[in-house]
Short mmCIF file of C-alpha atoms in Angstrom, two decimals:
data_model
loop_
_atom_site.label_atom_id
_atom_site.label_comp_id
_atom_site.label_asym_id
_atom_site.label_seq_id
_atom_site.Cartn_x
_atom_site.Cartn_y
_atom_site.Cartn_z
CA MET A 811 -20.27 8.24 6.17
CA LYS A 812 -18.89 7.72 9.64
CA MET A 813 -20.93 7.86 12.85
CA ASN A 814 -19.03 10.83 14.23
CA GLU A 815 -19.82 12.86 11.08
CA LYS A 816 -23.50 11.97 11.25
CA ASN A 817 -23.78 12.88 14.89
CA GLY A 818 -21.75 16.05 14.30
CA SER A 819 -24.31 17.35 11.81
CA LYS A 820 -27.26 16.63 14.12
CA ASN A 821 -26.52 19.12 16.81
CA ASN A 822 -23.75 21.55 16.08
CA HIS A 823 -24.37 23.66 19.17
CA HIS A 824 -24.04 20.64 21.45
CA HIS A 825 -20.74 19.69 19.78
CA GLN A 826 -19.32 23.20 20.11
CA ALA A 827 -20.00 23.05 23.83
CA PHE A 828 -18.49 19.58 23.98
CA ASP A 829 -15.36 20.76 22.09
CA VAL A 830 -14.93 23.73 24.45
CA SER A 831 -15.23 21.47 27.49
CA LEU A 832 -12.65 19.16 25.97
CA ASP A 833 -10.28 22.07 25.33
CA MET A 834 -10.69 23.14 28.95
CA GLN A 835 -10.11 19.56 30.06
CA GLN A 836 -6.88 19.47 28.04
CA GLN A 837 -5.74 22.82 29.37
CA GLY A 838 -6.45 21.41 32.82
CA GLY A 839 -3.81 18.73 32.13
CA SER A 840 -5.76 15.67 30.95
CA LYS A 841 -3.30 13.12 29.61
CA CYS A 842 -5.88 10.65 28.32
CA PHE A 843 -7.80 12.37 25.51
CA ASP A 844 -7.14 14.38 22.36
CA ASP A 845 -9.12 17.45 21.25
CA ASP A 846 -11.76 15.24 19.57
CA GLY A 847 -12.52 13.20 22.71
CA ARG A 848 -10.70 10.09 21.46
CA LEU A 849 -7.93 8.38 23.40
CA LYS A 850 -4.65 10.26 23.10
CA ARG A 851 -2.73 9.37 19.93
CA THR A 852 0.84 8.22 20.48
CA GLY A 853 2.31 7.99 16.93
CA THR A 854 5.59 9.74 16.07
CA VAL A 855 7.60 10.56 12.94
CA TRP A 856 9.27 7.15 13.29
CA THR A 857 6.10 5.03 13.69
CA ALA A 858 4.49 6.93 10.77
CA SER A 859 7.66 6.36 8.68
CA ALA A 860 7.57 2.64 9.59
CA HIS A 861 3.91 2.40 8.48
CA ILE A 862 4.72 4.16 5.17
CA ILE A 863 7.88 2.13 4.48
CA THR A 864 5.96 -1.08 5.28
CA ALA A 865 3.28 -0.02 2.80
CA VAL A 866 5.64 1.29 0.12
CA ILE A 867 8.66 -1.05 0.00
CA GLY A 868 6.46 -4.00 -0.79
CA SER A 869 6.78 -6.60 -3.46
CA GLY A 870 6.94 -3.73 -5.98
CA VAL A 871 10.68 -3.40 -5.34
CA LEU A 872 11.27 -6.80 -6.92
CA SER A 873 9.76 -5.83 -10.28
CA LEU A 874 11.87 -2.65 -10.64
CA ALA A 875 14.84 -4.30 -12.41
CA TRP A 876 12.34 -5.62 -14.99
CA ALA A 877 10.75 -2.15 -15.28
CA ILE A 878 14.15 -0.48 -15.83
CA ALA A 879 14.98 -3.18 -18.43
CA GLN A 880 11.95 -2.05 -20.46
CA LEU A 881 12.89 1.65 -20.21
CA GLY A 882 16.71 1.55 -20.28
CA TRP A 883 19.47 3.33 -18.39
CA VAL A 884 18.25 6.83 -19.31
CA ALA A 885 14.47 6.69 -18.93
CA GLY A 886 14.37 4.04 -16.13
CA PRO A 887 16.08 5.96 -13.30
CA ALA A 888 14.57 9.26 -14.57
CA VAL A 889 11.01 7.86 -14.37
CA MET A 890 11.72 6.46 -10.90
CA ILE A 891 12.94 9.84 -9.58
CA LEU A 892 9.99 11.57 -11.27
CA PHE A 893 7.45 9.26 -9.56
CA SER A 894 9.17 9.77 -6.18
CA LEU A 895 8.90 13.58 -6.55
CA VAL A 896 5.25 13.35 -7.63
CA THR A 897 4.41 11.03 -4.69
CA TYR A 898 6.19 13.25 -2.14
CA TYR A 899 4.65 16.47 -3.48
CA THR A 900 1.08 15.14 -3.57
CA SER A 901 1.46 13.53 -0.12
CA ILE A 902 2.33 16.99 1.27
CA LEU A 903 -0.82 18.40 -0.38
CA LEU A 904 -2.89 15.57 1.10
CA CYS A 905 -1.57 15.69 4.67
CA ALA A 906 -2.35 19.44 4.75
CA CYS A 907 -6.04 18.42 4.44
CA TYR A 908 -6.13 16.20 7.58
CA ARG A 909 -7.71 19.07 9.55
CA ASN A 910 -10.25 21.44 8.07
CA GLY A 911 -9.08 25.05 7.98
CA ASP A 912 -6.69 25.52 10.89
CA PRO A 913 -3.80 22.98 10.82
CA VAL A 914 -3.59 22.87 14.64
CA ASN A 915 -7.18 23.20 15.90
CA GLY A 916 -9.35 22.44 12.84
CA LYS A 917 -11.80 19.50 12.74
CA ARG A 918 -10.02 16.19 12.17
CA ASN A 919 -10.75 13.88 9.23
CA TYR A 920 -10.08 10.28 10.23
CA THR A 921 -9.95 8.63 6.80
CA TYR A 922 -9.23 9.49 3.16
CA MET A 923 -12.99 9.41 2.47
CA ASP A 924 -13.64 11.81 5.38
CA VAL A 925 -11.18 14.31 3.83
CA VAL A 926 -12.93 14.07 0.45
CA HIS A 927 -16.32 14.40 2.16
CA SER A 928 -15.24 17.53 4.08
CA ASN A 929 -13.70 19.26 1.08
CA MET A 930 -15.60 18.05 -1.99
CA GLY A 931 -18.73 16.13 -0.98
CA GLY A 932 -21.34 14.64 -3.32
CA ILE A 933 -20.53 12.01 -5.91
CA GLN A 934 -16.77 12.57 -5.40
CA VAL A 935 -16.95 10.81 -2.01
CA LYS A 936 -18.51 7.70 -3.54
CA LEU A 937 -15.99 7.69 -6.41
CA CYS A 938 -13.11 8.05 -3.95
CA GLY A 939 -14.48 5.22 -1.78
CA ILE A 940 -14.90 2.87 -4.75
CA VAL A 941 -11.37 3.53 -6.09
CA GLN A 942 -9.68 3.49 -2.66
CA TYR A 943 -11.28 0.34 -1.32
CA LEU A 944 -11.03 -1.57 -4.63
CA ASN A 945 -7.35 -0.65 -4.67
CA LEU A 946 -6.81 -1.84 -1.09
CA PHE A 947 -8.68 -5.06 -1.91
CA GLY A 948 -6.51 -5.52 -5.01
CA VAL A 949 -3.29 -4.93 -3.05
CA ALA A 950 -4.33 -7.68 -0.58
CA ILE A 951 -4.69 -10.05 -3.57
CA GLY A 952 -1.35 -8.95 -5.07
CA TYR A 953 0.43 -9.52 -1.75
CA THR A 954 -1.09 -12.99 -1.34
CA ILE A 955 0.24 -13.95 -4.81
CA ALA A 956 3.67 -12.41 -4.12
CA SER A 957 4.09 -14.18 -0.78
CA SER A 958 3.23 -17.57 -2.32
CA ILE A 959 5.86 -17.00 -5.05
CA SER A 960 8.50 -16.38 -2.36
CA MET A 961 7.44 -19.44 -0.34
CA ILE A 962 7.61 -21.56 -3.51
CA ALA A 963 11.08 -20.14 -4.28
CA ILE A 964 12.33 -21.37 -0.86
CA GLU A 965 10.80 -24.81 -1.36
CA ARG A 966 12.12 -25.16 -4.93
CA SER A 967 15.60 -23.99 -3.94
CA ASN A 968 15.82 -26.65 -1.20
CA CYS A 969 14.36 -29.33 -3.51
CA PHE A 970 16.79 -28.42 -6.29
CA HIS A 971 19.80 -28.69 -3.99
CA LYS A 972 18.64 -31.97 -2.45
CA SER A 973 18.23 -33.55 -5.90
CA GLU A 974 21.45 -31.87 -7.16
CA GLY A 975 19.55 -30.41 -10.10
CA LYS A 976 18.00 -33.67 -11.33
CA ASP A 977 14.44 -32.82 -10.24
CA PRO A 978 12.77 -29.82 -12.01
CA CYS A 979 10.92 -29.24 -8.69
CA HIS A 980 7.61 -27.90 -10.03
CA MET A 981 5.33 -26.65 -7.25
CA ASN A 982 1.65 -25.76 -6.97
CA GLY A 983 1.17 -22.32 -5.39
CA ASN A 984 -2.30 -22.96 -3.91
CA ILE A 985 -1.16 -24.53 -0.63
CA TYR A 986 1.13 -21.54 0.02
CA MET A 987 -1.65 -19.03 -0.65
CA ILE A 988 -3.91 -20.94 1.75
CA SER A 989 -1.15 -20.93 4.42
CA PHE A 990 -0.71 -17.16 3.99
CA GLY A 991 -4.49 -16.71 4.26
CA LEU A 992 -4.65 -18.66 7.54
CA VAL A 993 -1.98 -16.42 9.11
CA GLU A 994 -3.85 -13.31 7.91
CA ILE A 995 -7.13 -14.55 9.43
CA VAL A 996 -5.44 -14.58 12.85
CA LEU A 997 -3.63 -11.22 12.42
CA SER A 998 -6.71 -9.50 10.97
CA GLN A 999 -8.27 -9.66 14.43
CA ILE A 1000 -5.88 -6.89 15.56
CA PRO A 1001 -8.57 -4.21 16.01
CA ASP A 1002 -6.98 -1.12 14.40
CA PHE A 1003 -3.96 0.78 13.09
CA ASP A 1004 -2.78 1.97 16.51
CA GLN A 1005 -2.10 -1.61 17.62
CA LEU A 1006 -0.27 -2.50 14.40
CA TRP A 1007 2.88 -0.45 15.09
CA TRP A 1008 4.98 -3.47 16.14
CA LEU A 1009 3.99 -5.40 13.00
CA SER A 1010 4.85 -2.39 10.83
CA ILE A 1011 8.30 -2.00 12.39
CA LEU A 1012 8.99 -5.75 11.96
CA ALA A 1013 7.79 -5.57 8.33
CA ALA A 1014 9.91 -2.45 7.63
CA VAL A 1015 13.02 -4.27 8.98
CA MET A 1016 12.19 -7.25 6.74
CA SER A 1017 11.82 -5.01 3.67
CA PHE A 1018 15.33 -3.63 4.27
CA THR A 1019 16.61 -7.19 4.75
CA TYR A 1020 15.44 -8.55 1.39
CA SER A 1021 16.16 -5.31 -0.49
CA THR A 1022 19.74 -5.35 0.86
CA ILE A 1023 20.20 -9.02 -0.10
CA GLY A 1024 18.81 -8.34 -3.61
CA LEU A 1025 21.16 -5.36 -3.89
CA GLY A 1026 24.16 -7.37 -2.66
CA LEU A 1027 23.44 -10.27 -5.04
CA GLY A 1028 22.99 -7.86 -7.96
CA PHE A 1029 26.26 -6.12 -7.09
CA GLY A 1030 28.04 -9.50 -6.80
CA LYS A 1031 26.71 -10.66 -10.18
CA VAL A 1032 27.88 -7.43 -11.87
CA ILE A 1033 31.41 -8.08 -10.51
CA GLU A 1034 31.18 -11.75 -11.55
CA ASN A 1035 30.10 -10.78 -15.09
CA GLY A 1036 32.87 -8.18 -15.26
CA ALA A 1037 30.51 -5.82 -17.09
CA VAL A 1038 27.39 -3.73 -16.60
CA GLY A 1039 24.40 -5.18 -18.46
CA GLY A 1040 21.64 -3.32 -20.22
CA SER A 1041 21.47 -0.48 -22.73
CA LEU A 1042 20.50 3.20 -22.84
CA THR A 1043 17.08 2.51 -24.38
CA GLY A 1044 16.17 -0.80 -22.70
CA ILE A 1045 15.16 -4.11 -24.23
CA THR A 1046 15.72 -4.02 -27.99
CA VAL A 1047 13.17 -4.58 -30.73
CA GLY A 1048 14.15 -7.96 -32.13
CA THR A 1049 14.39 -9.56 -28.69
CA VAL A 1050 10.72 -8.50 -28.47
CA THR A 1051 8.36 -7.24 -31.20
CA GLN A 1052 7.64 -3.52 -31.68
CA THR A 1053 4.16 -3.99 -30.16
CA GLN A 1054 5.53 -5.89 -27.14
CA LYS A 1055 8.10 -3.12 -26.60
CA VAL A 1056 5.32 -0.51 -26.42
CA TRP A 1057 3.10 -2.56 -24.08
CA ARG A 1058 6.00 -3.51 -21.82
CA THR A 1059 7.16 0.12 -21.58
CA LEU A 1060 3.67 1.18 -20.53
CA GLN A 1061 3.42 -1.69 -18.04
CA ALA A 1062 6.79 -0.67 -16.56
CA LEU A 1063 5.30 2.78 -15.80
CA GLY A 1064 2.47 1.02 -13.91
CA ASP A 1065 4.95 -1.11 -11.94
CA ILE A 1066 6.93 1.96 -10.84
CA ALA A 1067 3.73 3.84 -9.94
CA PHE A 1068 2.61 0.87 -7.80
CA ALA A 1069 6.02 0.72 -6.12
CA TYR A 1070 5.50 4.25 -4.70
CA SER A 1071 1.78 4.36 -3.93
CA TYR A 1072 0.66 4.90 -0.34
CA SER A 1073 -1.71 7.88 -0.61
CA MET A 1074 -4.76 5.67 -0.03
CA ILE A 1075 -3.63 4.99 3.57
CA LEU A 1076 -1.83 8.30 4.32
CA ILE A 1077 -4.70 9.93 6.24
CA GLU A 1078 -5.31 6.76 8.26
CA ILE A 1079 -1.60 6.75 9.23
CA GLN A 1080 -1.74 10.48 10.02
CA ASP A 1081 -4.65 9.83 12.40
CA THR A 1082 -2.31 7.76 14.63
CA VAL A 1083 0.12 10.69 15.13
CA LYS A 1084 0.25 12.71 18.37
CA SER A 1085 0.29 16.51 18.53
CA PRO A 1086 1.93 18.96 19.13
CA PRO A 1087 3.62 19.55 16.71
CA SER A 1088 0.75 19.60 14.23
CA GLU A 1089 0.03 16.27 12.53
CA SER A 1090 0.73 17.72 9.07
CA LYS A 1091 4.28 18.75 10.14
CA THR A 1092 4.95 15.24 11.46
CA MET A 1093 3.55 13.61 8.31
CA LYS A 1094 5.58 15.89 6.02
CA LYS A 1095 8.75 14.75 7.83
CA ALA A 1096 7.63 11.08 7.79
CA SER A 1097 6.79 11.31 4.06
CA PHE A 1098 10.16 12.92 3.31
CA ILE A 1099 12.11 10.27 5.27
CA SER A 1100 10.09 7.44 3.71
CA VAL A 1101 10.28 8.66 0.10
CA VAL A 1102 14.04 9.36 0.33
CA VAL A 1103 14.77 5.95 1.92
CA THR A 1104 12.45 4.20 -0.55
CA THR A 1105 13.91 5.95 -3.62
CA LEU A 1106 17.46 5.15 -2.52
CA PHE A 1107 16.59 1.46 -2.12
CA TYR A 1108 14.61 1.39 -5.35
CA MET A 1109 17.40 2.98 -7.37
CA LEU A 1110 20.01 0.61 -5.92
CA CYS A 1111 17.90 -2.58 -6.28
CA GLY A 1112 16.46 -1.68 -9.69
CA CYS A 1113 19.73 -0.46 -11.18
CA PHE A 1114 21.94 -3.25 -9.82
CA GLY A 1115 19.32 -5.80 -10.85
CA TYR A 1116 19.34 -4.39 -14.39
CA ALA A 1117 23.15 -4.16 -14.41
CA ALA A 1118 23.30 -7.85 -13.38
CA PHE A 1119 20.74 -9.30 -15.81
CA GLY A 1120 20.46 -6.69 -18.58
CA ASP A 1121 17.56 -7.23 -21.01
CA SER A 1122 16.73 -10.59 -19.43
CA SER A 1123 15.91 -9.03 -15.99
CA PRO A 1124 13.15 -11.14 -14.41
CA GLY A 1125 9.74 -9.90 -13.22
CA ASN A 1126 10.73 -10.83 -9.65
CA LEU A 1127 14.40 -9.97 -9.04
CA LEU A 1128 15.12 -12.75 -6.53
CA THR A 1129 13.88 -15.48 -8.89
CA GLY A 1130 16.54 -14.33 -11.38
CA PHE A 1131 19.32 -15.62 -9.17
CA GLY A 1132 17.67 -19.01 -9.57
CA PHE A 1133 19.51 -21.61 -7.54
CA TYR A 1134 22.85 -19.84 -7.28
CA ASN A 1135 24.96 -20.40 -4.22
CA PRO A 1136 24.70 -19.23 -1.54
CA PHE A 1137 21.14 -20.55 -1.91
CA TRP A 1138 20.49 -20.11 1.83
CA LEU A 1139 20.91 -16.32 1.38
CA ILE A 1140 18.17 -16.24 -1.26
CA ASP A 1141 16.03 -18.35 1.10
CA ILE A 1142 16.52 -15.74 3.85
CA ALA A 1143 15.54 -12.95 1.42
CA ASN A 1144 12.39 -14.82 0.36
CA ALA A 1145 11.47 -15.53 4.00
CA ALA A 1146 11.91 -11.80 4.75
CA ILE A 1147 9.56 -10.98 1.85
CA VAL A 1148 6.89 -13.31 3.27
CA ILE A 1149 7.15 -11.77 6.78
CA HIS A 1150 7.05 -8.27 5.27
CA LEU A 1151 3.98 -9.06 3.17
CA VAL A 1152 2.20 -10.53 6.20
CA GLY A 1153 2.51 -7.07 7.82
CA ALA A 1154 1.89 -5.06 4.65
CA TYR A 1155 -1.36 -6.97 4.01
CA GLN A 1156 -2.62 -5.77 7.42
CA VAL A 1157 -1.48 -2.16 6.90
CA TYR A 1158 -3.41 -1.99 3.61
CA SER A 1159 -6.48 -3.89 4.84
CA GLN A 1160 -7.10 -1.92 8.06
CA PRO A 1161 -8.77 1.12 6.39
CA LEU A 1162 -11.14 -1.24 4.53
CA PHE A 1163 -11.88 -3.21 7.71
CA ALA A 1164 -12.61 0.03 9.61
CA PHE A 1165 -14.90 1.38 6.86
CA VAL A 1166 -17.12 -1.71 6.79
CA GLU A 1167 -17.24 -1.97 10.60
CA ASN A 1168 -18.13 1.71 11.09
CA TYR A 1169 -20.81 1.45 8.40
CA ALA A 1170 -22.30 -1.65 10.08
CA ALA A 1171 -22.23 0.03 13.51
CA GLU A 1172 -24.03 3.07 12.06
CA LYS A 1173 -26.70 0.91 10.35
CA PHE A 1174 -27.23 -1.51 13.26
CA PRO A 1175 -26.38 0.40 16.46
CA ASP A 1176 -28.56 -1.91 18.62
CA SER A 1177 -27.20 -5.19 17.30
CA ASP A 1178 -25.12 -7.10 19.85
CA PHE A 1179 -23.53 -9.07 17.00
CA VAL A 1180 -22.18 -5.85 15.45
CA THR A 1181 -21.33 -3.72 18.49
CA LYS A 1182 -20.76 -6.02 21.47
CA THR A 1183 -17.30 -7.30 22.44
CA VAL A 1184 -16.88 -10.66 24.16
CA GLN A 1185 -14.15 -11.51 26.68
CA ILE A 1186 -12.03 -14.50 25.63
CA PRO A 1187 -11.44 -17.03 28.45
CA LEU A 1188 -7.74 -17.28 29.45
CA PHE A 1189 -6.95 -14.06 27.47
CA ASN A 1190 -8.23 -11.37 29.82
CA ALA A 1191 -6.50 -8.53 27.97
CA TYR A 1192 -8.24 -9.33 24.69
CA LYS A 1193 -11.88 -8.90 23.71
CA ILE A 1194 -13.34 -10.17 20.47
CA ASN A 1195 -16.12 -8.66 18.38
CA LEU A 1196 -18.21 -11.29 16.56
CA PHE A 1197 -18.95 -9.12 13.51
CA ARG A 1198 -15.22 -8.30 13.18
CA LEU A 1199 -14.33 -11.98 13.47
CA VAL A 1200 -16.80 -13.07 10.77
CA TRP A 1201 -16.35 -10.17 8.32
CA ARG A 1202 -12.53 -10.08 8.40
CA THR A 1203 -12.32 -13.87 8.06
CA ILE A 1204 -14.62 -13.76 4.98
CA PHE A 1205 -12.48 -10.94 3.51
CA VAL A 1206 -9.25 -12.97 3.84
CA ILE A 1207 -10.93 -16.08 2.37
CA ILE A 1208 -12.18 -14.09 -0.67
CA THR A 1209 -8.74 -12.48 -1.33
CA THR A 1210 -7.09 -15.92 -1.05
CA LEU A 1211 -9.56 -17.54 -3.48
CA ILE A 1212 -9.13 -14.74 -6.06
CA SER A 1213 -5.33 -15.04 -5.72
CA MET A 1214 -5.56 -18.75 -6.50
CA LEU A 1215 -7.79 -17.95 -9.48
CA LEU A 1216 -5.60 -15.14 -10.97
CA PRO A 1217 -1.95 -15.84 -10.17
CA PHE A 1218 -0.22 -13.42 -12.59
CA PHE A 1219 1.88 -11.24 -10.36
CA ASN A 1220 3.57 -8.67 -12.63
CA ASP A 1221 0.52 -7.64 -14.65
CA ILE A 1222 -1.75 -7.39 -11.61
CA VAL A 1223 0.87 -5.19 -9.91
CA GLY A 1224 1.03 -2.92 -12.96
CA LEU A 1225 -2.75 -2.63 -13.27
CA LEU A 1226 -3.18 -1.82 -9.56
CA GLY A 1227 -0.49 0.83 -9.75
CA ALA A 1228 -2.10 2.37 -12.79
CA LEU A 1229 -5.69 2.39 -11.50
CA GLY A 1230 -4.82 3.82 -8.09
CA PHE A 1231 -2.14 6.29 -9.11
CA TRP A 1232 -4.01 9.18 -10.72
CA PRO A 1233 -7.22 9.38 -8.67
CA LEU A 1234 -5.76 8.71 -5.21
CA THR A 1235 -2.20 10.02 -5.49
CA VAL A 1236 -2.83 13.04 -7.74
CA TYR A 1237 -6.43 14.10 -8.52
CA PHE A 1238 -8.03 14.17 -5.04
CA PRO A 1239 -5.00 15.67 -3.19
CA VAL A 1240 -4.63 18.42 -5.84
CA GLU A 1241 -8.36 19.29 -5.95
CA MET A 1242 -8.72 19.29 -2.14
CA TYR A 1243 -5.62 21.45 -1.70
CA ILE A 1244 -7.05 23.97 -4.23
CA ILE A 1245 -10.29 24.09 -2.18
CA GLN A 1246 -8.50 24.32 1.20
CA LYS A 1247 -6.19 27.14 0.06
CA ARG A 1248 -8.96 28.87 -1.97
CA ILE A 1249 -6.79 29.05 -5.12
CA PRO A 1250 -8.76 31.11 -7.67
CA LYS A 1251 -9.94 29.35 -10.85
CA TRP A 1252 -7.86 30.15 -13.97
CA SER A 1253 -5.06 31.69 -11.88
CA ILE A 1254 -1.49 30.67 -12.88
CA LYS A 1255 -1.25 28.36 -9.84
CA TRP A 1256 -4.61 26.72 -10.64
CA ILE A 1257 -3.63 26.15 -14.30
CA CYS A 1258 -0.28 24.61 -13.23
CA PHE A 1259 -2.09 22.22 -10.85
CA GLN A 1260 -4.53 21.16 -13.61
CA LEU A 1261 -1.73 20.57 -16.15
CA PHE A 1262 0.16 18.50 -13.56
CA SER A 1263 -2.99 16.43 -12.90
CA LEU A 1264 -3.65 15.97 -16.65
CA ALA A 1265 -0.07 14.76 -17.30
CA CYS A 1266 -0.43 12.18 -14.51
CA LEU A 1267 -3.81 11.05 -15.92
CA ILE A 1268 -2.21 10.39 -19.34
CA VAL A 1269 0.50 8.27 -17.65
CA THR A 1270 -2.18 6.35 -15.71
CA VAL A 1271 -4.27 5.54 -18.81
CA ALA A 1272 -1.16 4.43 -20.74
CA ALA A 1273 0.08 2.22 -17.87
CA ALA A 1274 -3.37 0.65 -17.40
CA ALA A 1275 -3.50 -0.18 -21.13
CA GLY A 1276 -0.07 -1.87 -20.93
CA SER A 1277 -1.11 -3.97 -17.95
CA VAL A 1278 -4.44 -5.04 -19.50
CA ALA A 1279 -2.50 -6.18 -22.60
CA GLY A 1280 -0.18 -8.20 -20.32
CA ILE A 1281 -3.11 -9.82 -18.49
CA PHE A 1282 -4.76 -10.64 -21.84
CA LEU A 1283 -1.58 -12.52 -22.92
CA ASP A 1284 -1.47 -14.36 -19.56
CA LEU A 1285 -5.09 -15.48 -19.97
CA GLN A 1286 -4.24 -17.30 -23.20
CA VAL A 1287 -2.13 -19.88 -21.33
CA TYR A 1288 -3.96 -19.73 -18.01
CA LYS A 1289 -5.70 -22.51 -16.11
CA PRO A 1290 -7.74 -21.56 -13.00
CA PHE A 1291 -6.45 -22.71 -9.61
CA LYS A 1292 -3.27 -24.10 -11.19
CA ALA A 1293 -0.42 -21.76 -10.27
CA ILE A 1294 2.46 -24.09 -11.18
CA TYR A 1295 6.02 -22.76 -10.81
#
């Protein structure tokens, strides 16, 4: 539980007086503080959209051609549109819960866990925290693996061209994961979400860069082939066994779910947005812009990737073009992925950083190590907190070590998507919206919400099973700390 919640429950009368004085202060023309006494938020529809796009158009976009190859021309695009509608609808339900009661003047909830605490309480808060923060931790690992694959692709491409194809150019991924980790240690010292806007905008631009290159290459290959690859039902039994077809189909659902998921950081993004208009209105617009842009890119990249490679679509679209000319263009795309993932890692890690730091500050309010900031010589504008420095550095080291230990990108992506999708994207937003809007139990609306939630749970369980099967197969040929490509 956060400090502001704890203090709020101690003396309600004092806080009501404080809130009234703040309202009067705002009516008097204060430009520095919001209605909760915090520094005025400055986020807009565009910064919120940049944060969401940075979070959403991640490495997941590269596995979509493979996912469509498992499902085929009919089910692939249909499932993608279905997930986009589900994500947009549930994000609207969730952003309506940012303030309790009144959407303009109600009490703010600063994090996803705060929203669950305000609306549901009890064991649900702990369950939400475990799922949310494990998911964020897992995404950090997935992004470390993905970035190393792109760095290796650049190195191998250059090696291949230098040797004119005579050298197989096998690379060990560990050094690239360590390099990525070192950059993240430095960037993780950015204190909070508000100061990340520039990194999010840079990362969003990079995501468009590599998605556009992937799309262009896919389009070019379709023209070169003179035909559209793939089939209506996806990869055929015979190319793979019946069992593999089932597992791969389920895993594809997990990959697509992962490609859309951002609910676990939606409230934290919403807390950066200024008002008026109300934060929920701004977030609805930002969610709409982001989901439409994302779906358009996903459909184009996934479909052109499948059209180019057919049943042999690779798990990472850009690796499928191998060492085609122009190889420098693929290098640019891979470099853009690395820069994007550097930013996306921070966007996903910030809520977890903030949770641990707030918890430590609540437990040890008198500890200088936890609460005190120290001025850095020569950098007058920047103060460092020792606890933040130590804890965030340890976090990055742990995610890097696990990435080196478990370097199977596609299956990890599918499992993360599956585990986070139902609880964070569907169950909690639906249940909290029912509570907020006081929807009567067993009413038609309530039953529809429950059926919707149940359908999404079935998809989640199926996708998780497919990904676990994939990881089990990977483990049979796996050697720890030896990610050789």
